[in-house]
């Protein structure tokens, strides 16, 4: 696919700091609030938010399928009703306005001052109203690690895993934005085989390094979305920390799956990077053996090379990088996940969130959870301040970052950062 | 609790057919559409919908905490923002307006004609915008039957079942209203132990007889709702058919729970019967042994005596009653479910739907699914037209009805009725 806004030779007249995730090839979407004003739709370039309502009012978004109400809002859901064609045109327009050599906007300083808002003065809000949140379980290394620890190393993968992009429903109400603190959850746990369960603060609080994708409106109930159609229904991606309480999970999850172990909070990064902007970072594979069923077959590159990192920052201390993973380690890709999700006629709506599942790579330094990094508590992770962690401690901040990079172009997600407060 | 509108001696000046679910002691809430007009909030009495917007405009809802926008809408979520105190006052007012001896409205025929709309000319819409849908698994007989069939009859209940009101997240987007047809879902199933999975139409399509409750706005993330507070957060109840594809479920559900086996459709009845209206039908028990943990303890009557019935109607044939159950067969009650759901700080929102789980009683004629009624296909259910069913056939309509009755007062739910079309 050839998308003009992705041209790696494009430069911008906006000053971009070195290693910024927000090059002119990115142009993600989010919701901002400035100085206690009304929320509005925005994009970002370098260290500036781009106020889309201001751009519209000043006449820079003419001849596009948008009205002012699409940007004068606290959710991108409205703008996303225009589908991939609409949001692609919008990103193309932004790309043109901010290109080096395009002076329409650049030369009007009073306009530039209304449109480009220094990011330090910007409050980020939830970018979409999430209808349903689904979580998949699509990293083979993660599933193998969990199977090895809790079941049988010789048969670590369950029989359905190589046939089904296994998924389950999570909770939409407790998806929160980067920067919002969470409280350590309470719940039922079973201390030992012969002991009765107790209720109290989780002792095994964990992060899960994931990415999430956000959908456009789908088809009516009863219809399916093929792997070929799937990309047209995916707006973009975010970093996603699917918080998990391992001790609560262990006691509750048979037979109907994780519930309170997960639904106390899941954190997303604020800027939705469009699938269009990620197009240049697609790669082949992986091989899927046994051969998947017809409705899960796909053609072309559907994996994405996105570098991911997890850091832990104890209160008042420096951060320690504890994992370096990559979105390319997924066995099942997003178009397979969406085709599977709708094969039964399940309907999706604009703003639905689909999590990848924990993204673990093949080596121990690329595992996507403390459960795996500290291998069930047997190999504590050393932090730079001299302390160690088997799981996440009170007042720790967990930070996830992600970016793609190729031919001198960097397209990234910023970060999702969440501090854990003691149980309320 | 003494709620004036529940007085069993109350009569109404509106003509009520014998055995109507919609006595003056009911006064449920829903969303109606009449003659292609705009949707609006409504109540019901006998065979009439009560147009709440019309009542408001005509000045009958003064001195209540509502504005016209609360009724001039396609969802009850707005009105429900006023909480239990608000909706209770509204129901009390309706009760007064329609009581025998109260002639304010009765004597103004032109007002009555605007307010009372014959139900035959009314189209029912989804009563609430559902944020999240959670399904519990709270009938001991159902859990025991399933455990007996699929696991070990001697240890049919899983170890956590008597400690935890087990629940999991379902899909909100595919909750549909009574009267909307569904398509038989497709999906992956595994025909035999040594065979590869295949994809195709589900062969084991089943209903689940459930009831659902609808919540008011809850507390912020991190807070919990106690069993003592829980009723203040429950608006009312509906009949609920949680459609299930048993063959898809069997192959997909380990380890993260049911997904595509459930999320193709779940049907609700259109009128939300308030918890207030159900207050007179509360009963004691059941005994819970082992003693539950502190956060699940409760005082007072929290079970409800609600007669339930399931009927199957093959196309063009008469209906056959296949199950008679009762909501009182639940082991875990709604206040325990809500306390459990929030013990970890999970937030609930106005319009969330919580399903009871399949409601099976102790005898084979009270089982709440075909899986149990036909005992895994070994005891086909005989229908009045001479055919038999192990599961649900194409073009069958499944109907669920429910009502409470005491001291000559009947408060009911009408029905949830859904026809199954062949795979699309």
Short mmCIF file of N, CA, C and O in Angstrom, two decimals, chain A residues 222-330:
data_model
loop_
_atom_site.label_atom_id
_atom_site.label_comp_id
_atom_site.label_asym_id
_atom_site.label_seq_id
_atom_site.Cartn_x
_atom_site.Cartn_y
_atom_site.Cartn_z
N UNK A 222 -24.42 -10.92 12.87
CA UNK A 222 -24.67 -12.00 11.92
C UNK A 222 -23.68 -12.01 10.78
O UNK A 222 -23.49 -13.04 10.13
N UNK A 223 -23.04 -10.87 10.51
CA UNK A 223 -22.04 -10.79 9.44
C UNK A 223 -20.64 -11.06 9.97
O UNK A 223 -20.38 -10.93 11.17
N UNK A 224 -19.74 -11.40 9.08
CA UNK A 224 -18.36 -11.66 9.48
C UNK A 224 -17.42 -10.73 8.73
O UNK A 224 -17.77 -10.20 7.66
N UNK A 225 -16.25 -10.52 9.28
CA UNK A 225 -15.22 -9.70 8.63
C UNK A 225 -14.08 -10.66 8.25
O UNK A 225 -13.55 -11.36 9.11
N UNK A 226 -13.75 -10.69 6.97
CA UNK A 226 -12.70 -11.61 6.52
C UNK A 226 -11.32 -11.05 6.84
O UNK A 226 -11.17 -9.85 7.10
N UNK A 227 -10.29 -11.88 6.79
CA UNK A 227 -8.93 -11.39 6.99
C UNK A 227 -8.59 -10.33 5.94
O UNK A 227 -7.86 -9.39 6.22
N UNK A 228 -9.16 -10.49 4.76
CA UNK A 228 -8.89 -9.53 3.70
C UNK A 228 -9.49 -8.16 3.99
O UNK A 228 -8.92 -7.12 3.64
N UNK A 229 -10.65 -8.16 4.63
CA UNK A 229 -11.32 -6.90 4.94
C UNK A 229 -10.85 -6.26 6.24
O UNK A 229 -11.08 -5.07 6.49
N UNK A 230 -10.21 -7.05 7.08
CA UNK A 230 -10.02 -6.65 8.48
C UNK A 230 -9.32 -5.31 8.66
O UNK A 230 -9.72 -4.50 9.50
N UNK A 231 -8.29 -5.03 7.85
CA UNK A 231 -7.55 -3.77 8.06
C UNK A 231 -8.43 -2.54 7.86
O UNK A 231 -8.16 -1.48 8.43
N UNK A 232 -9.48 -2.68 7.03
CA UNK A 232 -10.38 -1.54 6.82
C UNK A 232 -11.19 -1.23 8.07
O UNK A 232 -11.82 -0.17 8.16
N UNK A 233 -11.20 -2.15 9.02
CA UNK A 233 -11.98 -1.95 10.24
C UNK A 233 -11.11 -1.62 11.45
O UNK A 233 -11.59 -1.53 12.57
N UNK A 234 -9.80 -1.45 11.21
CA UNK A 234 -8.88 -1.12 12.31
C UNK A 234 -8.37 0.31 12.14
O UNK A 234 -7.74 0.63 11.14
N UNK A 235 -8.67 1.14 13.12
CA UNK A 235 -8.29 2.55 13.08
C UNK A 235 -6.81 2.71 13.43
O UNK A 235 -6.04 3.30 12.68
N UNK A 236 -6.40 2.19 14.57
CA UNK A 236 -5.02 2.37 14.98
C UNK A 236 -4.70 1.61 16.25
O UNK A 236 -5.50 0.78 16.70
N UNK A 237 -3.53 1.90 16.80
CA UNK A 237 -3.03 1.11 17.93
C UNK A 237 -2.55 1.98 19.08
O UNK A 237 -2.19 3.14 18.91
N UNK A 238 -2.55 1.37 20.26
CA UNK A 238 -2.02 2.01 21.47
C UNK A 238 -1.17 1.01 22.24
O UNK A 238 -1.27 -0.20 22.02
N UNK A 239 -0.33 1.51 23.13
CA UNK A 239 0.33 0.66 24.11
C UNK A 239 -0.70 0.30 25.17
O UNK A 239 -1.57 1.11 25.51
N UNK A 240 -0.55 -0.88 25.73
CA UNK A 240 -1.62 -1.38 26.59
C UNK A 240 -1.01 -2.20 27.74
O UNK A 240 -0.29 -3.17 27.50
N UNK A 241 -1.29 -1.78 28.95
CA UNK A 241 -0.85 -2.53 30.13
C UNK A 241 -2.06 -3.19 30.76
O UNK A 241 -2.89 -2.53 31.38
N UNK A 242 -2.16 -4.48 30.60
CA UNK A 242 -3.31 -5.23 31.10
C UNK A 242 -2.98 -5.76 32.50
O UNK A 242 -2.60 -6.91 32.67
N UNK A 243 -3.15 -4.88 33.49
CA UNK A 243 -2.82 -5.23 34.88
C UNK A 243 -3.46 -6.54 35.31
O UNK A 243 -4.62 -6.80 35.00
N UNK A 244 -2.71 -7.32 36.06
CA UNK A 244 -3.17 -8.65 36.47
C UNK A 244 -2.77 -8.95 37.90
O UNK A 244 -1.65 -8.66 38.31
N UNK A 245 -3.69 -9.52 38.64
CA UNK A 245 -3.39 -9.98 40.01
C UNK A 245 -3.32 -11.50 39.97
O UNK A 245 -4.34 -12.18 39.91
N UNK A 246 -2.09 -12.02 39.98
CA UNK A 246 -1.90 -13.45 39.70
C UNK A 246 -2.52 -14.36 40.76
O UNK A 246 -2.96 -15.47 40.46
N UNK A 247 -2.50 -13.91 42.02
CA UNK A 247 -3.04 -14.76 43.08
C UNK A 247 -4.57 -14.82 43.01
O UNK A 247 -5.17 -15.88 43.25
N UNK A 248 -5.20 -13.68 42.67
CA UNK A 248 -6.66 -13.68 42.49
C UNK A 248 -7.02 -14.55 41.28
O UNK A 248 -7.95 -15.37 41.32
N UNK A 249 -6.24 -14.39 40.22
CA UNK A 249 -6.50 -15.13 38.97
C UNK A 249 -6.46 -16.64 39.20
O UNK A 249 -7.32 -17.38 38.74
N UNK A 250 -5.45 -17.07 39.94
CA UNK A 250 -5.25 -18.51 40.12
C UNK A 250 -6.45 -19.18 40.76
O UNK A 250 -6.84 -20.29 40.40
N UNK A 251 -7.07 -18.49 41.71
CA UNK A 251 -8.18 -19.07 42.48
C UNK A 251 -9.52 -18.94 41.75
O UNK A 251 -10.41 -19.76 41.91
N UNK A 252 -9.67 -17.91 40.92
CA UNK A 252 -10.98 -17.64 40.34
C UNK A 252 -11.19 -18.17 38.93
O UNK A 252 -12.32 -18.32 38.48
N UNK A 253 -10.11 -18.45 38.17
CA UNK A 253 -10.26 -18.48 36.71
C UNK A 253 -10.82 -19.77 36.12
O UNK A 253 -11.22 -19.78 34.94
N UNK A 254 -10.89 -20.83 36.90
CA UNK A 254 -11.50 -22.06 36.38
C UNK A 254 -12.95 -22.12 36.85
O UNK A 254 -13.21 -22.01 38.03
N UNK A 255 -13.94 -22.30 35.95
CA UNK A 255 -13.81 -22.62 34.53
C UNK A 255 -14.10 -21.46 33.57
O UNK A 255 -14.00 -21.68 32.37
N UNK A 256 -14.42 -20.26 34.05
CA UNK A 256 -14.94 -19.26 33.11
C UNK A 256 -13.96 -18.16 32.76
O UNK A 256 -14.32 -17.20 32.09
N UNK A 257 -12.70 -18.29 33.21
CA UNK A 257 -11.68 -17.33 32.81
C UNK A 257 -11.42 -16.24 33.83
O UNK A 257 -12.09 -16.14 34.85
N UNK A 258 -10.42 -15.39 33.56
CA UNK A 258 -10.05 -14.31 34.48
C UNK A 258 -11.17 -13.28 34.59
O UNK A 258 -11.84 -13.00 33.61
N UNK A 259 -11.34 -12.73 35.78
CA UNK A 259 -12.44 -11.77 36.00
C UNK A 259 -11.91 -10.64 36.89
O UNK A 259 -11.37 -9.65 36.40
N UNK A 260 -11.99 -10.82 38.21
CA UNK A 260 -11.52 -9.76 39.11
C UNK A 260 -10.00 -9.61 39.09
O UNK A 260 -9.47 -8.59 39.51
N UNK A 261 -9.30 -10.63 38.61
CA UNK A 261 -7.84 -10.56 38.50
C UNK A 261 -7.41 -9.54 37.45
O UNK A 261 -6.24 -9.17 37.40
N UNK A 262 -8.33 -9.11 36.63
CA UNK A 262 -8.00 -8.24 35.50
C UNK A 262 -8.82 -6.95 35.50
O UNK A 262 -8.33 -5.92 35.02
N UNK A 263 -10.06 -6.98 35.96
CA UNK A 263 -10.96 -5.87 35.65
C UNK A 263 -10.84 -4.69 36.60
O UNK A 263 -11.67 -3.77 36.55
N UNK A 264 -9.81 -4.68 37.46
CA UNK A 264 -9.62 -3.51 38.33
C UNK A 264 -8.96 -2.36 37.57
O UNK A 264 -9.11 -1.20 37.96
N UNK A 265 -8.25 -2.64 36.48
CA UNK A 265 -7.64 -1.58 35.67
C UNK A 265 -6.87 -2.16 34.49
O UNK A 265 -6.24 -3.21 34.60
N UNK A 266 -6.94 -1.47 33.37
CA UNK A 266 -6.08 -1.72 32.21
C UNK A 266 -5.75 -0.35 31.64
O UNK A 266 -6.65 0.47 31.44
N UNK A 267 -4.46 -0.09 31.38
CA UNK A 267 -4.02 1.26 31.02
C UNK A 267 -3.64 1.36 29.55
O UNK A 267 -2.95 0.48 29.03
N UNK A 268 -4.04 2.44 28.90
CA UNK A 268 -3.63 2.66 27.50
C UNK A 268 -2.86 3.98 27.36
O UNK A 268 -3.02 4.91 28.15
N UNK A 269 -2.04 4.04 26.32
CA UNK A 269 -1.35 5.28 25.97
C UNK A 269 -2.33 6.21 25.25
O UNK A 269 -3.29 5.74 24.64
N UNK A 270 -2.10 7.53 25.31
CA UNK A 270 -3.13 8.47 24.87
C UNK A 270 -3.25 8.71 23.37
O UNK A 270 -4.29 9.13 22.90
N UNK A 271 -2.18 8.46 22.61
CA UNK A 271 -2.23 8.75 21.18
C UNK A 271 -2.48 7.48 20.39
O UNK A 271 -1.74 6.49 20.53
N UNK A 272 -3.51 7.49 19.56
CA UNK A 272 -3.78 6.33 18.70
C UNK A 272 -2.98 6.50 17.41
O UNK A 272 -3.24 7.42 16.62
N UNK A 273 -2.00 5.63 17.24
CA UNK A 273 -1.19 5.66 16.02
C UNK A 273 -1.94 4.87 14.96
O UNK A 273 -2.31 3.70 15.18
N UNK A 274 -2.21 5.49 13.82
CA UNK A 274 -3.06 4.83 12.83
C UNK A 274 -2.34 3.63 12.21
O UNK A 274 -1.11 3.58 12.13
N UNK A 275 -3.14 2.69 11.77
CA UNK A 275 -2.59 1.54 11.06
C UNK A 275 -1.88 2.02 9.80
O UNK A 275 -0.87 1.45 9.39
N UNK A 276 -2.41 3.10 9.21
CA UNK A 276 -1.76 3.69 8.04
C UNK A 276 -0.31 4.08 8.36
O UNK A 276 0.60 3.80 7.56
N UNK A 277 -0.11 4.74 9.49
CA UNK A 277 1.25 5.20 9.83
C UNK A 277 2.19 4.03 10.11
O UNK A 277 3.41 4.15 10.00
N UNK A 278 1.62 2.89 10.46
CA UNK A 278 2.45 1.72 10.79
C UNK A 278 2.72 0.85 9.56
O UNK A 278 3.51 -0.09 9.62
N UNK A 279 2.07 1.18 8.46
CA UNK A 279 2.17 0.39 7.23
C UNK A 279 3.63 0.08 6.82
O UNK A 279 3.95 -1.06 6.45
N UNK A 280 4.55 1.07 6.88
CA UNK A 280 5.93 0.78 6.42
C UNK A 280 6.67 -0.22 7.31
O UNK A 280 7.74 -0.69 6.92
N UNK A 281 6.12 -0.52 8.47
CA UNK A 281 6.86 -1.37 9.41
C UNK A 281 6.33 -2.80 9.44
O UNK A 281 6.58 -3.56 10.36
N UNK A 282 5.58 -3.14 8.40
CA UNK A 282 5.05 -4.50 8.30
C UNK A 282 6.15 -5.48 7.88
O UNK A 282 7.02 -5.12 7.07
N UNK A 283 6.08 -6.67 8.41
CA UNK A 283 7.03 -7.71 8.04
C UNK A 283 6.30 -9.04 7.82
O UNK A 283 5.12 -9.17 8.13
N UNK A 284 7.01 -9.98 7.27
CA UNK A 284 6.44 -11.30 6.95
C UNK A 284 6.25 -12.16 8.21
O UNK A 284 6.82 -11.89 9.25
N UNK A 285 5.50 -13.21 8.02
CA UNK A 285 5.45 -14.33 8.93
C UNK A 285 4.67 -14.10 10.19
O UNK A 285 3.92 -13.16 10.22
N UNK A 286 4.81 -14.94 11.20
CA UNK A 286 5.62 -16.14 11.24
C UNK A 286 4.92 -17.31 10.52
O UNK A 286 3.74 -17.21 10.19
N UNK A 287 5.65 -18.36 10.32
CA UNK A 287 5.05 -19.57 9.78
C UNK A 287 4.03 -20.09 10.79
O UNK A 287 4.29 -20.06 12.00
N UNK A 288 2.90 -20.54 10.29
CA UNK A 288 1.90 -21.12 11.20
C UNK A 288 1.69 -22.58 10.84
O UNK A 288 1.20 -22.90 9.76
N UNK A 289 2.05 -23.43 11.74
CA UNK A 289 2.01 -24.87 11.53
C UNK A 289 1.43 -25.52 12.78
O UNK A 289 1.98 -25.29 13.85
N UNK A 290 0.33 -26.25 12.74
CA UNK A 290 -0.42 -26.70 11.56
C UNK A 290 -1.04 -25.54 10.79
O UNK A 290 -1.25 -24.46 11.33
N UNK A 291 -1.31 -25.83 9.52
CA UNK A 291 -1.95 -24.84 8.66
C UNK A 291 -3.29 -24.42 9.27
O UNK A 291 -4.07 -25.27 9.71
N UNK A 292 -3.54 -23.12 9.28
CA UNK A 292 -4.76 -22.64 9.92
C UNK A 292 -5.98 -22.89 9.03
O UNK A 292 -5.86 -23.08 7.83
N UNK A 293 -7.17 -22.86 9.65
CA UNK A 293 -8.40 -23.05 8.89
C UNK A 293 -8.60 -21.87 7.92
O UNK A 293 -8.06 -20.79 8.12
N UNK A 294 -9.39 -22.13 6.87
CA UNK A 294 -9.52 -21.15 5.78
C UNK A 294 -9.80 -19.72 6.24
O UNK A 294 -9.23 -18.77 5.73
N UNK A 295 -10.72 -19.58 7.20
CA UNK A 295 -11.12 -18.21 7.57
C UNK A 295 -10.01 -17.46 8.29
O UNK A 295 -10.11 -16.26 8.51
N UNK A 296 -8.94 -18.15 8.65
CA UNK A 296 -7.81 -17.51 9.32
C UNK A 296 -6.61 -17.31 8.40
O UNK A 296 -5.59 -16.76 8.80
N UNK A 297 -6.73 -17.80 7.15
CA UNK A 297 -5.65 -17.59 6.18
C UNK A 297 -5.62 -16.14 5.73
O UNK A 297 -6.65 -15.47 5.67
N UNK A 298 -4.45 -15.66 5.41
CA UNK A 298 -4.31 -14.27 4.97
C UNK A 298 -3.18 -14.19 3.97
O UNK A 298 -2.36 -15.10 3.86
N UNK A 299 -3.13 -13.09 3.23
CA UNK A 299 -2.01 -12.90 2.32
C UNK A 299 -1.33 -11.56 2.61
O UNK A 299 -1.96 -10.64 3.13
N UNK A 300 -0.07 -11.47 2.28
CA UNK A 300 0.66 -10.23 2.50
C UNK A 300 1.26 -10.17 3.90
O UNK A 300 1.11 -11.08 4.70
N UNK A 301 1.93 -9.06 4.15
CA UNK A 301 2.57 -8.85 5.45
C UNK A 301 1.54 -8.34 6.46
O UNK A 301 0.92 -7.31 6.22
N UNK A 302 1.39 -9.04 7.55
CA UNK A 302 0.42 -8.61 8.55
C UNK A 302 1.04 -8.46 9.94
O UNK A 302 0.34 -8.16 10.90
N UNK A 303 2.33 -8.74 10.05
CA UNK A 303 3.03 -8.51 11.32
C UNK A 303 3.64 -7.13 11.31
O UNK A 303 3.93 -6.58 10.23
N UNK A 304 3.88 -6.57 12.47
CA UNK A 304 4.47 -5.23 12.58
C UNK A 304 5.70 -5.30 13.47
O UNK A 304 5.68 -5.94 14.53
N UNK A 305 6.75 -4.62 13.00
CA UNK A 305 8.00 -4.55 13.78
C UNK A 305 7.94 -3.31 14.67
O UNK A 305 8.21 -2.19 14.22
N UNK A 306 7.54 -3.51 15.91
CA UNK A 306 7.40 -2.39 16.85
C UNK A 306 8.19 -2.73 18.12
O UNK A 306 7.87 -3.71 18.82
N UNK A 307 9.25 -1.97 18.36
CA UNK A 307 10.08 -2.19 19.56
C UNK A 307 9.32 -1.79 20.81
O UNK A 307 8.74 -0.70 20.86
N UNK A 308 9.37 -2.64 21.80
CA UNK A 308 8.64 -2.38 23.04
C UNK A 308 9.58 -2.50 24.24
O UNK A 308 10.51 -3.31 24.22
N UNK A 309 9.33 -1.69 25.25
CA UNK A 309 10.18 -1.73 26.44
C UNK A 309 9.32 -1.52 27.68
O UNK A 309 8.36 -0.74 27.65
N UNK A 310 9.66 -2.22 28.74
CA UNK A 310 8.98 -2.02 30.03
C UNK A 310 9.99 -1.54 31.05
O UNK A 310 11.10 -2.09 31.14
N UNK A 311 9.59 -0.53 31.81
CA UNK A 311 10.46 0.00 32.86
C UNK A 311 9.70 0.07 34.17
O UNK A 311 8.48 0.31 34.18
N UNK A 312 10.44 -0.15 35.26
CA UNK A 312 9.85 0.01 36.60
C UNK A 312 10.56 1.15 37.29
O UNK A 312 11.80 1.22 37.31
N UNK A 313 9.77 2.06 37.86
CA UNK A 313 10.35 3.18 38.59
C UNK A 313 9.80 3.20 40.02
O UNK A 313 8.66 3.60 40.25
N UNK A 314 10.63 2.77 40.98
CA UNK A 314 10.19 2.87 42.38
C UNK A 314 10.05 4.36 42.74
O UNK A 314 10.68 5.21 42.11
N UNK A 315 9.23 4.66 43.74
CA UNK A 315 8.96 6.07 44.08
C UNK A 315 10.25 6.84 44.38
O UNK A 315 11.08 6.41 45.20
N UNK A 316 10.45 7.95 43.70
CA UNK A 316 11.60 8.81 43.94
C UNK A 316 12.93 8.25 43.45
O UNK A 316 13.99 8.83 43.72
N UNK A 317 12.88 7.16 42.72
CA UNK A 317 14.11 6.55 42.21
C UNK A 317 14.13 6.62 40.68
O UNK A 317 13.14 6.99 40.06
N UNK A 318 15.27 6.23 40.11
CA UNK A 318 15.34 6.19 38.65
C UNK A 318 14.63 4.94 38.12
O UNK A 318 14.39 3.98 38.85
N UNK A 319 14.31 4.97 36.85
CA UNK A 319 13.63 3.83 36.25
C UNK A 319 14.64 2.76 35.82
O UNK A 319 15.79 3.06 35.52
N UNK A 320 14.18 1.51 35.82
CA UNK A 320 15.01 0.38 35.36
C UNK A 320 14.29 -0.30 34.21
O UNK A 320 13.10 -0.64 34.34
N UNK A 321 14.99 -0.51 33.11
CA UNK A 321 14.40 -1.27 32.01
C UNK A 321 14.41 -2.74 32.39
O UNK A 321 15.45 -3.31 32.71
N UNK A 322 13.24 -3.37 32.39
CA UNK A 322 13.17 -4.77 32.80
C UNK A 322 12.84 -5.71 31.65
O UNK A 322 12.98 -6.93 31.77
N UNK A 323 12.38 -5.17 30.52
CA UNK A 323 12.07 -6.04 29.38
C UNK A 323 12.18 -5.27 28.08
O UNK A 323 11.76 -4.11 28.00
N UNK A 324 12.74 -5.92 27.08
CA UNK A 324 12.72 -5.37 25.72
C UNK A 324 12.09 -6.41 24.81
O UNK A 324 12.68 -7.48 24.60
N UNK A 325 10.92 -6.10 24.33
CA UNK A 325 10.18 -7.06 23.50
C UNK A 325 9.87 -6.40 22.16
O UNK A 325 10.42 -5.36 21.82
N UNK A 326 9.02 -7.05 21.38
CA UNK A 326 8.67 -6.49 20.07
C UNK A 326 7.32 -7.07 19.66
O UNK A 326 7.04 -8.26 19.86
N UNK A 327 6.49 -6.23 19.07
CA UNK A 327 5.15 -6.66 18.65
C UNK A 327 5.23 -7.77 17.60
O UNK A 327 4.28 -8.51 17.39
N UNK A 328 6.40 -7.89 16.95
CA UNK A 328 6.54 -8.91 15.91
C UNK A 328 6.55 -10.33 16.49
O UNK A 328 6.44 -11.31 15.76
N UNK A 329 6.67 -10.43 17.81
CA UNK A 329 6.69 -11.77 18.42
C UNK A 329 5.31 -12.41 18.49
O UNK A 329 5.16 -13.53 18.99
N UNK A 330 4.27 -11.71 18.02
CA UNK A 330 2.93 -12.30 18.01
C UNK A 330 2.85 -13.45 17.01
O UNK A 330 3.35 -13.34 15.89
#
